Amino acid sequence: MNPVKVFLVSLLTLLLLQICVSIDTISANESIADGETLVSSGQKFTLGFFSPGNSSKRYAGIWFTRTGFTAHSVVWVANRDNPINDTSGVLSISSEGNLVIYANNRTTPIWSTNVTTVSSAGSFTAQLSDLGNLALVRQDSNSVTWQSWDHPVNTLLPFSKLGIDYRTGLDRFLTSWKSLDDPGTGDFSLRMATEGSPETVLYEGQVPMWRTGPWDGYKANGIPEMQRNFIYNATVVSNSDEAIFTWGTINNSIISTYYIDESGLLNRALWQDQDKKWVVFYTAPTEACDYYGHCGPFGECDPYTPGAFECTCLPGFQPKNSNAWYLRDASGGCVRNPGAQVCGNGEGFVRIQNAKLPDTSVAWVNLSLDLKACELECLRNCSCMAYALANLRTGVGCTAWYGDLNDTRVFTFGGQDLYVRVDAAELAKYNKSSKGFLAKKGMVAVLVIAVAVVLILVLSVLYWWMKRKRNDPAKDESFDESLLAIDVNAIIAATNDFSSANKLGEGGFGSVYKGQLASGQEIAVKRLSTTSRQGVEEFKNEVRLISKLQHKNLVRLYGCCVHREEKMLVYEFLPNRSLDLFIFDKSKSSLLDWSKRFEIIMGIARGLLYLHQDSRLKIIHRDLKASNVLLDAAMNPKISDFGMAKIFGDDQTEANTNKVIGTYGYMSPEYAMDGLYSIKSDVFSYGVLLLEIISGRRNNYASARDNSTNLVGQIWELWAEGTSLDIVDPSLGQKCPPGEVLKCIQVGLLCVQDNPADRPTMSAVVFMLGNETTLAYPSKPVYVLNTRPSNSDSSTARTASSVNDVSVTMMEPR
Ligand SMILES: *[C@@H]1O[C@H](CO)[C@@H](O)[C@H](O)[C@H]1NC(C)=O
Ligand SMILES: *[C@@H]1O[C@H](CO)[C@@H](O)[C@H](O)[C@H]1NC(C)=O
Ligand SMILES: *[C@@H]1O[C@H](CO)[C@@H](O)[C@H](O)[C@H]1NC(C)=O
Ligand SMILES: *[C@@H]1O[C@H](CO)[C@@H](O)[C@H](O)[C@H]1NC(C)=O
Ligand SMILES: *[C@@H]1O[C@H](CO)[C@@H](O)[C@H](O)[C@H]1NC(C)=O
Ligand SMILES: *[C@@H]1O[C@H](CO)[C@@H](O)[C@H](O)[C@H]1NC(C)=O
Ligand SMILES: *[C@@H]1O[C@H](CO)[C@@H](O)[C@H](O)[C@H]1NC(C)=O
Ligand SMILES: *[C@@H]1O[C@H](CO)[C@@H](O)[C@H](O)[C@H]1NC(C)=O
Ligand SMILES: *[C@@H]1O[C@H](CO)[C@@H](O)[C@H](O)[C@H]1NC(C)=O
Ligand SMILES: *[C@@H]1O[C@H](CO)[C@@H](O)[C@H](O)[C@H]1NC(C)=O
Ligand SMILES: *[C@@H]1O[C@H](CO)[C@@H](O)[C@H](O)[C@H]1NC(C)=O
């Protein structure tokens, strides 16, 4: 090789190395001035000076290198309460071996780590690790004398700890920023409360605001969402050395944090590289029952009774102040029923299922007692109010409460059994009602079995008669290159000025109106209910792209209209409205016989396949559900609302609430719990929809006190027992081919498997539905949804009929 070339190459290599090898350590004689940075060895974290929000003040802090400098990317701040007014700040190691910040050439630091050591400064270095920990290391002994992880600000990074080290007295807790402009110490904190049995509590000042509940071996008892984790693991350690919460991400390349925001809410956020933004997918507290002591001592909070007051008293208790209670102020709590004898008089315990266990500051734990021994232990001491299993993973362990039962609530799913001490009278009441309930259940079961047996016999006879031909509709791909920008006056005239008589409905993205253009053509106009951050040109661009998607199973988008702040989409009008109006309606469901339903199942699959694979845009729908499938005059299914995430350019969709992330009941676990979405999230929703079409039932939530699981869980169980035909919509009568129905059920179950990788793609689904093949054995869905939309200000969202159709929104910090 030419020596000049060699020289140039080595020079280049050297230069590149120079750029890539960033400095992650400062030693005694070095410092970081404002404008300079320290970058961890794997580039994950950067330390330097910054100004938050609109502030001009300067702070030294650590942020994620990859996220850049967006809100909630700063994970630690040194001088949070001592800002610098200008860019004169310098971070260095003092002669006493402290990390210090100087400003304005002064010799007294404005901030110091305040470690007292008796050593010469020369022997200290400060290093920023790839986990975001800034550690001050004494060189001679190689010991860490101080680290930023021990002094967190508002963010808990993966692998760091929250809680107390009893050996050193170190208490690590989070405190909120004052505002997005000011990282100063705010009012809200998240701490490990160590009195009684330790648990993590969110405080406003000194007042508890929300509890995570005690650790149940798998998760925090009060965070049912934690039960299935795709991107992280968490644990609580509580022993004589320490009481800590810690967590880790399973995949190193994932950026995720817990933080308390400025309004005091605890958030779990995930950085989404594809969209370059943070997605908050867990926030607490959100609903009234989350707030500490909402129903007072010995009260119980159950948000799931539509229209009813969420507070009740624990069994054997009554409101302390019945007038206030009547006016829906339950803060006074409850007292024992008068005359109740709970000490040596035939007393016992009543079980409350799916409970968030009461405040454990008055609880006592013995991890070697089993549940029976726990009951005896609690029974024998009259001041014991309740007990529960302490560890669901090992199945042993006793938690017993000796004091007020504060902040008890129930969940639809999740939570655990709590046994509350009651007197003999209350116990007898409970025994009677539970017997009656069992008897009724038995009757129902016998009836169901009888009906099922008859049905199966008839079906088997009919099976051999029935052979169905299905036509395979060809794709309609005539692209129309011109976007119809429709004049606002034409739309106003067509919809009779958006008259309520023309309103077809309301969805997550806005209201829909029927209209008739002067030409006689019928249209559906969707008036977008948002002040989307997207500009008009971007909006038009997206609409132009989406309008090019044409398939016989997609609703045709004709064009759009932008008028001042208002944005509208104009679609073809489909006279039969949406699928949910048929399959969930007893009087109309018989209009869809099996062959029609099978065509609908196939049609939706083809439409979705087109979105995922065949179109140029590769669209993930993210909100597929029965009410988003429209039916034309011949009852052909057409998927609507596809590409909405693209059209909005953002998750931002509703004017008053915020990020639409899907609809409960249809949301895949990895999406609902970890904010991860992919085409496999749509496959999950499709599976739910398929099972709903077959059963004519919604993937509903059971009520909190009811033991039944959701539709998906029920169907799996029936399927595993070989009786899944029991779930078929009775209005289908006796006219469906069991083989085909069973195949559809199995495909549906394959689509709703917990692990996204196990779910088939839509092309596999189309293939399986259209051909005779051997299907895989679906795994049992572990995932059940435990939260409902907490739409506290909307009364309609709580009625049983509409609750499923509400696209779920996550509340932004107020
Ligand atoms: C730091 O500075 C002191 C005196 O200014 C000097 O003696 C020492 O060698 C320096 N150390 C390094 C690592 O440069
Ligand atoms: C900064 O100021 C702008 C304009 O006043 C405002 O819209 C924005 O919300 C502010 N940002 C923060 C973080 O306070
Ligand atoms: C910044 O300015 C404020 C008010 O002018 C002053 O009180 C404070 O001491 C200054 N801080 C520093 C670090 O110079
Ligand atoms: C700090 O001192 C340096 C050199 O001693 C000088 O150049 C600089 O102007 C001073 N800065 C301030 C803010 O006084
Ligand atoms: C260090 O000590 C000083 C004086 O006691 C105090 O004002 C300052 O807040 C302490 N700094 C830290 C980071 O604790
Ligand atoms: C999470 O899992 C990883 C790998 O299995 C393990 O090394 C780590 O200790 C776990 N972290 C927690 C907090 O359980
Ligand atoms: C970790 O995540 C990245 C990006 O999402 C992905 O490419 C990689 O395959 C994942 N690694 C593992 C081990 O799951
Ligand atoms: C827990 O219960 C076991 C069995 O009764 C007993 O031996 C043990 O001392 C108890 N431990 C504590 C900490 O009370
Ligand atoms: C009952 O429990 C309380 C609280 O733990 C304790 O103070 C009291 O001594 C116990 N009484 C009996 C009879 O064991
Ligand atoms: C329970 O709540 C009441 C009223 O808020 C309070 O007075 C009491 O101290 C609390 N008890 C416990 C054990 O937290
Ligand atoms: C309630 O039922 C349980 C078990 O069925 C029985 O042991 C108990 O004596 C009954 N209690 C009363 C008060 O009837």
PDB file of C-alpha atoms and ligand atoms in Angstrom, residues 78 82 111-114, ligand 5:
ATOM      1  CA  ALA A  78     -26.463  18.620  41.536  1.00  0.00           C
ATOM      2  CA  ASN A  82     -28.606  26.708  44.206  1.00  0.00           C
ATOM      3  CA  TRP A 111     -22.675  23.290  46.087  1.00  0.00           C
ATOM      4  CA  SER A 112     -20.736  20.452  47.668  1.00  0.00           C
ATOM      5  CA  THR A 113     -21.164  16.747  48.263  1.00  0.00           C
ATOM      6  CA  ASN A 114     -20.287  17.501  51.902  1.00  0.00           C
TER       7      ASN A 114
HETATM    8  C1  LIG B   5     -23.595  20.958  52.347  1.00  0.00           C
HETATM    9  O1  LIG B   5     -23.517  21.649  53.576  1.00  0.00           O
HETATM   10  C2  LIG B   5     -23.944  23.002  53.470  1.00  0.00           C
HETATM   11  C3  LIG B   5     -23.626  23.657  54.823  1.00  0.00           C
HETATM   12  O2  LIG B   5     -24.058  22.862  55.850  1.00  0.00           O
HETATM   13  C4  LIG B   5     -25.420  23.032  53.150  1.00  0.00           C
HETATM   14  O3  LIG B   5     -25.872  24.342  53.032  1.00  0.00           O
HETATM   15  C5  LIG B   5     -25.632  22.326  51.798  1.00  0.00           C
HETATM   16  O4  LIG B   5     -27.011  22.240  51.498  1.00  0.00           O
HETATM   17  C6  LIG B   5     -25.047  20.922  51.838  1.00  0.00           C
HETATM   18  N1  LIG B   5     -25.081  20.395  50.491  1.00  0.00           N
HETATM   19  C7  LIG B   5     -25.622  19.234  50.199  1.00  0.00           C
HETATM   20  C8  LIG B   5     -25.586  18.818  48.770  1.00  0.00           C
HETATM   21  O5  LIG B   5     -26.162  18.546  51.042  1.00  0.00           O
END
